[in-house]
Coordinates of C-alpha atoms in Angstrom, one line a residue:
Chain A
X1 CA 59.9 36.7 -0.6
X2 CA 63.7 36.8 -0.5
X3 CA 66.0 36.9 2.5
X4 CA 66.2 40.7 2.4
X5 CA 62.8 40.8 4.1
X6 CA 59.6 42.8 3.9
X7 CA 61.1 46.3 4.0
X8 CA 63.5 45.8 1.1
X9 CA 61.4 43.7 -1.3
X10 CA 62.6 41.8 -4.4
X11 CA 64.9 43.4 -7.0
X12 CA 63.0 45.0 -9.8
X13 CA 62.6 42.8 -13.0
X14 CA 61.9 45.9 -15.1
X15 CA 64.2 47.2 -17.8
X16 CA 65.4 50.8 -17.9
X17 CA 66.7 50.4 -21.5
X18 CA 63.6 51.4 -23.5
X19 CA 64.0 54.0 -26.3
X20 CA 61.5 56.8 -26.2
X21 CA 60.8 58.1 -29.8
X22 CA 58.1 60.6 -28.8
X23 CA 56.0 59.6 -31.8
X24 CA 52.7 61.0 -30.5
X25 CA 54.2 64.3 -29.4
X26 CA 55.8 64.6 -32.8
X27 CA 52.4 64.0 -34.6
X28 CA 50.6 66.5 -32.4
X29 CA 53.4 69.1 -32.9
X30 CA 52.8 68.9 -36.7
X31 CA 49.9 71.2 -36.1
X32 CA 52.7 73.8 -36.2
X33 CA 54.8 72.6 -39.1
X34 CA 58.0 74.7 -38.8
X35 CA 59.0 72.9 -35.7
X36 CA 56.7 70.0 -35.9
X37 CA 58.5 68.7 -39.0
X38 CA 61.8 68.7 -37.2
X39 CA 60.2 66.9 -34.3
X40 CA 58.8 64.2 -36.6
X41 CA 62.1 63.9 -38.5
X42 CA 64.0 63.1 -35.2
X43 CA 61.2 60.8 -34.0
X44 CA 61.4 58.7 -37.2
X45 CA 65.2 58.7 -37.0
X46 CA 65.1 57.6 -33.4
X47 CA 62.7 54.7 -34.3
X48 CA 65.0 53.7 -37.2
X49 CA 68.1 53.7 -35.0
X50 CA 66.3 51.7 -32.3
X51 CA 65.4 49.0 -34.8
X52 CA 69.1 48.7 -35.8
X53 CA 69.9 48.3 -32.1
X54 CA 71.8 51.5 -31.8
X55 CA 70.3 52.4 -28.5
X56 CA 72.4 55.5 -27.5
X57 CA 72.0 57.4 -30.8
X58 CA 68.4 56.5 -30.9
X59 CA 67.9 58.0 -27.4
X60 CA 69.7 61.2 -28.5
X61 CA 67.4 61.5 -31.5
X62 CA 64.4 60.8 -29.3
X63 CA 65.5 63.6 -27.0
X64 CA 65.7 66.0 -29.9
X65 CA 62.2 65.0 -31.0
X66 CA 61.0 65.9 -27.6
X67 CA 62.7 69.3 -27.5
X68 CA 61.2 70.2 -30.9
X69 CA 57.8 69.1 -29.8
X70 CA 58.0 71.5 -26.9
X71 CA 59.1 74.3 -29.3
X72 CA 55.9 73.6 -31.2
X73 CA 53.9 74.2 -28.1
X74 CA 55.7 77.4 -27.1
X75 CA 56.2 79.0 -30.5
X76 CA 53.1 77.5 -32.2
X77 CA 50.6 78.6 -29.6
X78 CA 52.0 82.1 -29.5
X79 CA 51.9 82.5 -33.3
X80 CA 48.4 81.2 -33.5
X81 CA 47.1 83.4 -30.7
X82 CA 48.6 86.5 -32.3
X83 CA 47.3 85.5 -35.7
X84 CA 43.8 85.2 -34.3
X85 CA 44.0 88.6 -32.8
X86 CA 45.2 90.1 -36.1
X87 CA 42.3 88.3 -37.9
X88 CA 39.8 89.9 -35.5
X89 CA 41.4 93.3 -35.8
X90 CA 41.4 93.5 -39.6
X91 CA 38.3 91.6 -40.5
X92 CA 35.1 93.3 -41.6
X93 CA 37.1 95.8 -43.6
X94 CA 38.9 96.7 -40.4
X95 CA 35.7 97.7 -38.6
X96 CA 37.2 96.5 -35.3
X97 CA 40.3 98.6 -35.9
X98 CA 38.2 101.7 -36.7
X99 CA 35.9 101.4 -33.7
X100 CA 38.7 100.8 -31.2
X101 CA 41.7 102.4 -32.7
X102 CA 40.5 105.1 -35.2
X103 CA 43.7 106.8 -36.2
X104 CA 42.1 110.1 -36.9
X105 CA 41.2 110.3 -33.2
X106 CA 44.2 108.6 -31.8
X107 CA 46.4 111.2 -33.6
X108 CA 44.3 114.1 -32.3
X109 CA 46.4 116.2 -29.9
X110 CA 43.5 118.0 -28.3
X111 CA 41.8 114.7 -27.3
X112 CA 45.0 113.5 -25.6
X113 CA 45.4 116.8 -23.7
X114 CA 41.8 116.6 -22.5
X115 CA 42.2 113.0 -21.4
X116 CA 45.5 113.7 -19.7
X117 CA 43.8 116.5 -17.7
X118 CA 41.2 114.0 -16.6
X119 CA 43.7 111.3 -15.9
X120 CA 45.6 113.6 -13.6
X121 CA 42.6 113.5 -11.3
X122 CA 42.6 109.7 -11.4
X123 CA 46.3 109.7 -10.6
X124 CA 45.9 112.1 -7.6
X125 CA 43.0 110.0 -6.3
X126 CA 44.8 106.7 -6.4
X127 CA 48.1 108.1 -5.1
X128 CA 46.5 109.8 -2.1
X129 CA 44.2 106.8 -1.5
X130 CA 47.0 104.3 -1.6
X131 CA 49.0 106.2 1.0
X132 CA 46.0 106.4 3.4
X133 CA 45.0 102.8 2.7
X134 CA 48.5 101.6 3.5
X135 CA 48.2 103.0 7.1
X136 CA 44.4 102.5 7.7
X137 CA 44.4 98.9 6.6
X138 CA 47.3 98.1 8.9
X139 CA 45.4 99.6 11.8
X140 CA 42.3 97.5 11.0
X141 CA 44.4 94.4 10.7
X142 CA 46.1 94.9 14.0
X143 CA 42.9 95.7 15.8
X144 CA 41.4 92.4 14.4
X145 CA 44.4 90.5 15.8
X146 CA 44.4 92.2 19.3
X147 CA 44.7 89.4 21.9
X148 CA 42.6 88.9 24.9
X149 CA 39.0 88.9 26.0
X150 CA 38.9 92.6 26.8
X151 CA 39.4 93.5 23.1
X152 CA 36.6 91.3 21.8
X153 CA 34.1 94.1 21.1
X154 CA 36.6 96.2 19.2
X155 CA 37.8 93.1 17.3
X156 CA 34.1 92.4 16.4
X157 CA 33.7 96.0 15.2
X158 CA 36.7 95.7 12.9
X159 CA 35.5 92.4 11.6
X160 CA 32.1 93.9 10.8
X161 CA 33.7 96.8 9.0
X162 CA 35.8 94.4 6.8
X163 CA 32.8 92.2 6.1
X164 CA 30.5 95.0 5.1
X165 CA 32.9 97.0 2.9
X166 CA 34.2 93.9 1.1
X167 CA 30.7 92.9 0.3
X168 CA 29.4 96.2 -1.2
X169 CA 30.5 97.0 -4.8
X170 CA 32.9 99.9 -4.9
X171 CA 30.6 101.6 -7.4
X172 CA 27.8 101.7 -4.7
X173 CA 30.1 102.9 -2.0
X174 CA 31.4 105.8 -4.1
X175 CA 27.9 106.7 -5.1
X176 CA 26.4 106.5 -1.6
X177 CA 29.2 108.5 0.0
X178 CA 29.9 110.8 -2.9
X179 CA 26.3 111.9 -3.4
X180 CA 24.8 111.0 0.0
X181 CA 27.1 112.5 2.5
X182 CA 26.8 116.0 1.0
X183 CA 23.0 115.7 0.8
X184 CA 22.6 114.4 4.3
X185 CA 25.2 116.8 5.8
X186 CA 26.9 113.9 7.6
X187 CA 28.8 115.1 10.6
X188 CA 32.6 115.7 10.0
X189 CA 32.1 114.8 6.3
X190 CA 29.2 117.0 5.2
X191 CA 31.1 119.5 3.2
X192 CA 34.0 117.9 1.3
X193 CA 34.9 118.2 -2.3
X194 CA 34.0 115.5 -4.8
X195 CA 37.5 114.3 -4.9
X196 CA 37.7 114.0 -1.1
X197 CA 34.5 112.0 -1.0
X198 CA 35.9 109.7 -3.6
X199 CA 39.1 109.2 -1.7
X200 CA 37.1 108.5 1.5
X201 CA 34.9 105.9 -0.3
X202 CA 37.8 104.2 -2.0
X203 CA 39.8 104.2 1.2
X204 CA 36.9 102.5 3.1
X205 CA 36.5 99.8 0.3
X206 CA 40.1 99.1 -0.3
X207 CA 41.0 99.4 3.4
X208 CA 38.8 96.4 4.0
X209 CA 40.6 94.4 1.3
X210 CA 44.1 95.4 2.2
X211 CA 43.5 94.8 5.9
X212 CA 42.8 91.2 5.0
X213 CA 46.1 91.0 3.1
X214 CA 48.0 92.4 6.1
X215 CA 46.2 90.1 8.4
X216 CA 47.2 87.1 6.3
X217 CA 50.8 88.4 6.3
X218 CA 50.9 88.9 10.1
X219 CA 49.4 85.5 10.8
X220 CA 52.0 83.9 8.5
X221 CA 54.9 85.1 10.7
X222 CA 55.8 82.2 12.9
X223 CA 54.6 82.7 16.5
X224 CA 58.2 81.9 17.6
X225 CA 59.1 85.4 16.3
X226 CA 56.7 87.0 18.6
X227 CA 57.8 84.8 21.5
X228 CA 61.4 85.6 20.9
X229 CA 60.7 89.4 20.8
X230 CA 58.5 89.3 23.9
X231 CA 61.1 87.1 25.7
X232 CA 63.7 89.9 25.2
X233 CA 61.5 92.3 27.0
X234 CA 59.9 94.1 24.1
X235 CA 56.3 95.0 24.7
X236 CA 53.5 93.7 22.4
X237 CA 53.4 96.9 20.3
X238 CA 57.2 97.0 20.1
X239 CA 57.3 93.4 19.0
X240 CA 54.7 94.1 16.3
X241 CA 56.5 97.2 15.1
X242 CA 60.0 96.0 15.0
X243 CA 59.6 92.2 14.4
X244 CA 56.2 91.0 13.2
X245 CA 54.9 93.8 10.9
X246 CA 58.2 94.3 8.9
X247 CA 58.3 90.6 8.1
X248 CA 54.6 90.5 7.3
X249 CA 54.7 93.5 4.9
X250 CA 57.7 91.9 3.0
X251 CA 55.7 88.8 2.5
X252 CA 52.5 90.5 1.2
X253 CA 54.0 92.9 -1.2
X254 CA 52.7 91.0 -4.2
X255 CA 49.0 90.7 -3.1
X256 CA 49.2 94.3 -1.8
X257 CA 50.4 95.4 -5.2
X258 CA 47.5 93.4 -6.8
X259 CA 45.0 95.3 -4.7
X260 CA 46.6 98.6 -5.6
X261 CA 46.4 98.0 -9.3
X262 CA 42.7 97.1 -8.7
X263 CA 42.4 100.5 -6.9
X264 CA 44.1 102.4 -9.7
X265 CA 41.6 101.0 -12.2
X266 CA 38.6 101.5 -9.9
X267 CA 39.3 105.2 -9.8
X268 CA 37.4 105.0 -13.1
X269 CA 34.2 104.8 -11.0
X270 CA 34.5 108.4 -10.0
X271 CA 33.1 109.5 -13.4
X272 CA 29.7 108.2 -12.0
X273 CA 29.4 111.0 -9.5
X274 CA 30.2 113.6 -12.0
X275 CA 33.9 114.1 -11.6
X276 CA 35.5 114.9 -14.9
X277 CA 38.1 112.2 -14.8
X278 CA 39.7 110.4 -17.7
X279 CA 36.7 108.1 -18.2
X280 CA 34.2 110.9 -18.3
X281 CA 36.3 112.8 -20.8
X282 CA 36.7 109.7 -22.9
X283 CA 33.0 109.4 -23.0
X284 CA 32.7 112.9 -24.4
X285 CA 35.2 112.1 -27.2
X286 CA 33.3 108.9 -28.0
X287 CA 30.0 110.7 -28.2
X288 CA 31.3 113.5 -30.4
X289 CA 33.2 111.2 -32.8
X290 CA 31.0 108.2 -32.8
X291 CA 33.7 105.6 -31.9
X292 CA 35.0 103.9 -28.8
X293 CA 38.5 105.1 -29.5
X294 CA 38.3 107.5 -26.5
X295 CA 38.0 104.5 -24.1
X296 CA 41.0 102.8 -25.9
X297 CA 43.0 105.9 -25.3
X298 CA 42.0 106.0 -21.6
X299 CA 42.9 102.4 -21.3
X300 CA 46.4 103.1 -22.8
X301 CA 46.9 105.8 -20.1
X302 CA 46.1 103.2 -17.4
X303 CA 48.5 100.7 -19.0
X304 CA 51.2 103.4 -19.1
X305 CA 51.1 103.9 -15.3
X306 CA 50.3 100.4 -14.1
X307 CA 52.9 98.3 -15.9
X308 CA 56.0 100.4 -14.9
X309 CA 54.6 100.5 -11.3
X310 CA 54.4 96.7 -11.3
X311 CA 57.9 96.2 -12.6
X312 CA 59.3 98.7 -10.1
X313 CA 57.7 96.9 -7.2
X314 CA 58.9 93.5 -8.4
X315 CA 62.4 94.9 -8.6
X316 CA 62.1 96.3 -5.1
X317 CA 60.9 93.0 -3.8
X318 CA 63.7 91.1 -5.5
X319 CA 66.2 93.5 -4.0
X320 CA 65.1 92.9 -0.4
X321 CA 65.0 89.2 -0.9
X322 CA 68.6 89.2 -2.2
X323 CA 69.7 91.1 0.8
X324 CA 68.1 88.9 3.5
X325 CA 68.3 85.5 1.9
X326 CA 71.5 83.6 1.6
X327 CA 73.2 84.0 -1.7
X328 CA 75.4 81.0 -1.2
Chain B
X1 CA 65.2 81.3 50.4
X2 CA 66.3 80.2 47.0
X3 CA 67.0 82.5 44.0
X4 CA 64.2 80.9 42.0
X5 CA 61.3 79.3 43.8
X6 CA 58.7 77.3 41.9
X7 CA 55.8 76.1 44.0
X8 CA 52.9 73.8 43.0
X9 CA 52.8 75.1 39.4
X10 CA 49.9 73.8 37.2
X11 CA 49.3 74.5 33.6
X12 CA 46.5 73.4 31.3
X13 CA 46.3 73.6 27.5
X14 CA 42.5 73.3 27.1
X15 CA 41.7 69.9 28.7
X16 CA 45.3 68.7 28.7
X17 CA 46.9 69.0 32.1
X18 CA 50.5 69.6 31.1
X19 CA 52.1 70.6 34.4
X20 CA 50.7 68.9 37.5
X21 CA 52.3 70.5 40.5
X22 CA 55.9 71.4 39.9
X23 CA 58.0 72.3 42.9
X24 CA 61.6 73.3 42.3
X25 CA 64.3 75.5 43.9
X26 CA 67.2 76.9 41.9
X27 CA 70.1 78.6 43.7
X28 CA 72.2 81.4 42.3
X29 CA 74.9 80.1 40.0
X30 CA 73.3 76.7 39.8
X31 CA 72.8 74.9 36.5
X32 CA 69.7 72.8 36.6
X33 CA 69.0 70.3 33.8
X34 CA 65.5 69.1 33.0
X35 CA 65.4 65.7 31.4
X36 CA 62.5 63.5 30.4
X37 CA 60.5 62.3 27.4
X38 CA 58.9 64.6 24.8
X39 CA 55.7 66.0 26.2
X40 CA 56.7 65.6 29.8
X41 CA 56.5 69.4 30.3
X42 CA 60.1 70.5 30.2
X43 CA 59.6 73.3 27.6
X44 CA 56.3 74.4 29.1
X45 CA 57.9 74.8 32.5
X46 CA 60.6 77.0 31.0
X47 CA 58.1 79.1 29.1
X48 CA 56.0 79.5 32.3
X49 CA 59.0 80.9 34.2
X50 CA 59.4 83.9 31.9
X51 CA 55.6 84.2 31.5
X52 CA 55.4 83.3 27.9
X53 CA 52.8 80.9 29.2
X54 CA 50.5 82.0 32.0
X55 CA 50.4 79.4 34.9
X56 CA 46.9 78.4 36.1
X57 CA 47.8 77.7 39.7
X58 CA 50.8 78.0 42.0
X59 CA 53.6 80.6 42.4
X60 CA 56.9 81.5 40.9
X61 CA 59.3 83.8 42.8
X62 CA 62.6 85.2 41.8
X63 CA 64.7 86.7 44.6
X64 CA 61.7 86.6 46.8
X65 CA 59.6 88.6 44.3
X66 CA 56.4 87.2 42.9
X67 CA 56.6 86.9 39.2
X68 CA 53.5 84.9 38.2
X69 CA 49.9 85.8 38.4
X70 CA 48.1 89.1 37.8
X71 CA 49.6 92.5 38.0
X72 CA 53.2 91.5 37.3
X73 CA 55.4 93.5 34.9
X74 CA 56.1 90.8 32.3
X75 CA 58.4 93.0 30.3
X76 CA 60.6 93.8 33.3
X77 CA 60.5 90.2 34.3
X78 CA 61.7 89.1 30.9
X79 CA 64.6 91.5 31.0
X80 CA 65.9 89.4 34.0
X81 CA 65.3 86.1 32.3
X82 CA 66.8 85.2 28.9
X83 CA 65.4 82.3 26.9
X84 CA 66.9 80.5 23.9
X85 CA 64.7 78.4 21.8
X86 CA 65.2 75.1 20.0
X87 CA 64.4 76.9 16.7
X88 CA 66.7 79.9 17.2
X89 CA 64.0 82.4 16.3
X90 CA 66.4 85.0 15.1
X91 CA 64.7 87.8 13.3
X92 CA 65.3 87.1 9.6
X93 CA 64.8 90.6 8.4
X94 CA 67.6 92.1 10.6
X95 CA 71.3 91.7 10.5
X96 CA 73.0 89.7 13.2
X97 CA 74.1 93.0 14.8
X98 CA 70.5 94.4 14.8
X99 CA 69.2 91.2 16.2
X100 CA 71.4 91.6 19.2
X101 CA 71.0 95.3 19.7
X102 CA 67.2 95.6 19.2
X103 CA 66.2 94.9 22.7
X104 CA 69.0 96.8 24.4
X105 CA 68.2 99.9 22.3
X106 CA 64.4 99.7 22.5
X107 CA 63.9 98.3 26.0
X108 CA 66.9 99.5 27.9
X109 CA 67.3 102.7 25.8
X110 CA 71.0 102.2 25.4
X111 CA 72.4 104.4 22.6
X112 CA 73.1 102.8 19.3
X113 CA 76.9 103.0 19.3
X114 CA 77.1 101.7 22.8
X115 CA 74.8 98.8 22.1
X116 CA 76.7 97.9 19.0
X117 CA 80.1 98.1 20.8
X118 CA 78.8 95.7 23.4
X119 CA 77.2 93.4 20.8
X120 CA 80.5 93.3 18.8
X121 CA 82.4 92.4 22.0
X122 CA 80.0 89.5 22.7
X123 CA 80.2 88.3 19.1
X124 CA 84.0 88.4 19.3
X125 CA 83.9 86.2 22.3
X126 CA 82.0 83.5 20.4
X127 CA 84.1 84.0 17.3
X128 CA 81.5 85.5 15.1
X129 CA 82.6 89.1 14.9
X130 CA 83.0 88.9 11.2
X131 CA 79.3 87.9 10.8
X132 CA 77.9 91.0 12.5
X133 CA 76.6 92.5 9.2
X134 CA 75.3 89.2 7.8
X135 CA 71.6 88.2 7.8
X136 CA 70.7 85.1 9.8
X137 CA 69.9 83.0 6.7
X138 CA 73.5 83.1 5.7
X139 CA 74.7 81.5 8.9
X140 CA 74.8 77.8 9.8
X141 CA 72.5 76.4 12.4
X142 CA 75.2 76.4 15.0
X143 CA 76.2 80.0 14.3
X144 CA 72.5 81.1 14.4
X145 CA 72.0 79.4 17.8
X146 CA 75.2 81.0 19.1
X147 CA 73.9 84.4 18.0
X148 CA 70.6 83.7 19.7
X149 CA 72.4 83.0 22.9
X150 CA 74.3 86.3 22.6
X151 CA 71.1 88.1 21.8
X152 CA 69.7 86.9 25.1
X153 CA 72.9 87.7 27.0
X154 CA 72.9 91.3 25.6
X155 CA 70.1 92.0 28.0
X156 CA 72.4 91.0 30.9
X157 CA 69.8 88.5 32.4
X158 CA 70.2 87.0 35.8
X159 CA 68.7 83.7 34.7
X160 CA 69.1 81.9 31.4
X161 CA 66.5 79.3 30.2
X162 CA 67.7 77.1 27.4
X163 CA 65.0 75.1 25.7
X164 CA 66.5 72.1 23.9
X165 CA 68.9 74.4 22.1
X166 CA 70.9 71.7 20.3
X167 CA 67.9 69.6 19.2
X168 CA 67.6 71.2 15.8
X169 CA 71.3 71.1 15.0
X170 CA 73.3 68.8 12.8
X171 CA 75.5 66.6 15.2
X172 CA 78.8 68.3 14.2
X173 CA 77.4 71.7 15.1
X174 CA 76.3 70.7 18.6
X175 CA 79.7 71.1 20.3
X176 CA 80.2 74.8 19.3
X177 CA 76.9 75.7 21.0
X178 CA 77.5 73.6 24.1
X179 CA 80.9 75.2 24.5
X180 CA 79.3 78.5 25.0
X181 CA 76.9 77.1 27.6
X182 CA 79.9 75.5 29.3
X183 CA 81.6 78.9 29.4
X184 CA 78.5 80.5 30.9
X185 CA 78.3 77.8 33.5
X186 CA 81.9 78.4 34.5
X187 CA 81.3 82.2 34.7
X188 CA 78.6 81.5 37.2
X189 CA 75.4 82.1 35.1
X190 CA 72.3 80.7 36.7
X191 CA 70.7 78.4 34.1
X192 CA 67.9 76.0 33.5
X193 CA 68.3 73.6 30.5
X194 CA 65.8 71.3 29.0
X195 CA 68.0 68.9 27.1
X196 CA 68.5 65.5 25.5
X197 CA 72.3 65.8 25.7
X198 CA 72.8 63.5 28.6
X199 CA 76.6 63.6 28.5
X200 CA 76.5 67.3 28.7
X201 CA 73.9 67.3 31.5
X202 CA 76.1 65.0 33.4
X203 CA 79.1 67.3 33.0
X204 CA 77.6 70.8 33.7
X205 CA 74.6 70.2 35.9
X206 CA 74.5 71.0 39.6
X207 CA 71.1 69.3 39.7
X208 CA 69.2 67.1 37.3
X209 CA 65.4 66.9 37.4
X210 CA 63.5 64.0 35.7
X211 CA 60.1 65.1 34.5
X212 CA 57.4 62.6 33.8
X213 CA 53.8 63.6 32.8
X214 CA 54.0 67.0 34.3
X215 CA 55.7 66.4 37.6
X216 CA 59.3 66.2 38.8
X217 CA 59.5 62.6 39.6
X218 CA 63.1 62.6 40.8
X219 CA 65.8 65.2 41.3
X220 CA 69.3 65.1 42.5
X221 CA 73.0 65.6 41.6
X222 CA 73.9 64.1 38.2
X223 CA 75.9 61.3 39.6
X224 CA 72.9 60.1 41.5
X225 CA 70.3 60.5 38.7
X226 CA 72.4 59.0 36.0
X227 CA 74.3 56.5 38.2
X228 CA 71.7 55.3 40.7
X229 CA 68.2 56.5 39.9
X230 CA 65.7 55.3 42.5
X231 CA 62.5 55.7 40.5
X232 CA 61.5 53.0 38.1
X233 CA 60.4 55.5 35.5
X234 CA 63.7 57.2 35.5
X235 CA 65.5 53.9 35.1
X236 CA 63.3 53.0 32.2
X237 CA 63.9 56.4 30.5
X238 CA 67.6 56.2 31.0
X239 CA 67.6 52.7 29.6
X240 CA 65.9 53.9 26.4
X241 CA 68.5 56.6 26.1
X242 CA 71.3 54.1 26.5
X243 CA 69.7 51.7 24.0
X244 CA 69.6 54.6 21.5
X245 CA 73.3 55.1 22.1
X246 CA 72.9 58.5 23.5
X247 CA 74.6 58.0 26.9

């Protein structure tokens, strides 16, 4: 031990002057030759320079070898994945392409019109359900977080609801409510339209999921925020409304959006109880033409709605972040 | 009868007996400084006074009115008592101005423009009028804490509780916050401070209380507590502070 003592230790005997030639990375990257060859060239150059003792140029070449190896990963993998998909699509005399993307059906205007009519039902269902779920799930989340002994029974009830409806497949809930409520003349809900039953069923299912998202968001807001709000004289509900919930909602936009995309897709379930939605109509097209192109077309319609929706919400989230977080 | 009377207050957190019989009187316009090691109960005592924590035994009275125990109007109580926290706790999703006007608008039902006028006056007094529309994240720690003080003052409280308000600040930002407290003291605000800034306590306090393991071991004017403490524990505590170069 030297005189610097235990905490400092002895000066390191290691060298920092090694030259990295990235030989292994270059060899692996040869699996994608266009960039792999460049990587190998620089790696060899680096090794050669290092042997001559020209450390700085050797390092520079080594760095280039590393950069090109990473290009091999990024570009090479992409090219190979796309090539594999093309291979699948056009193999067997294009059977895959014909089953999924038969041009004669894809270009048929009447099929698209029929599908769009059905898709409009799906759109209505998920738009209405999303609005109701947004409110209903927040109510459930807040009930689950009510403080105090007195609220224990109602907390328990809310927990039970969430546990039950998260556990049952949406398909079963839609079937049970959509077919059963009418048959059993359930009070208050014995005489609704198919679409209303579907909205009710999906609200109950997704309300359970989304309430958990809200709950996580509310719990993630530091307790000091509630303390500060209460200490200013705001009541518990005022504190939730003005301080805690707004922060919680901003934090859970991404998972909320995730659940809503799930909901948009799950509206496909309603074809099971005889609603002529996009999936039911796609099935007709498939059956009459003997392909699966109808489903592909329906899938495209879902894509068309979901992807812009995602981008829009991401933009919205970025905007609020820029506003509240320091842009120093 | 004192303005604030604290009688035999006890507080448990589960098994832990945090406050073990606190007795304290605070007169109007007094500045009382609570000193003592971490975990001695300073913060808990402040939080009990405005009912952020419910006391398990004892009595707290303000102006002769009971303000602990069951059946009290905690929201009304908290309008009388402002508290500022170590961690500022500004609302990050609101501008500085909204932070300050939220409670006056929602609790006191003061119209928006009136509340904003008053908030701007207060901000001007602490030199932050130009930050009114900014969000808290864009402010330095010292600026945030000054805003937090103004936010509490906007409710026009009769008592201010300051819970180690400079402990989370970089050293060069401490002075700007303490200057406001000094101004408040001069204006006659009744205050209780939990603090580690002994110099400051010495300067502004009318009374210093040394807390140790949930009781007030010694209280008196600052000259006596800092200059000639009688209790052995107080002497030991102050010696540690002096050894750390903080007094």
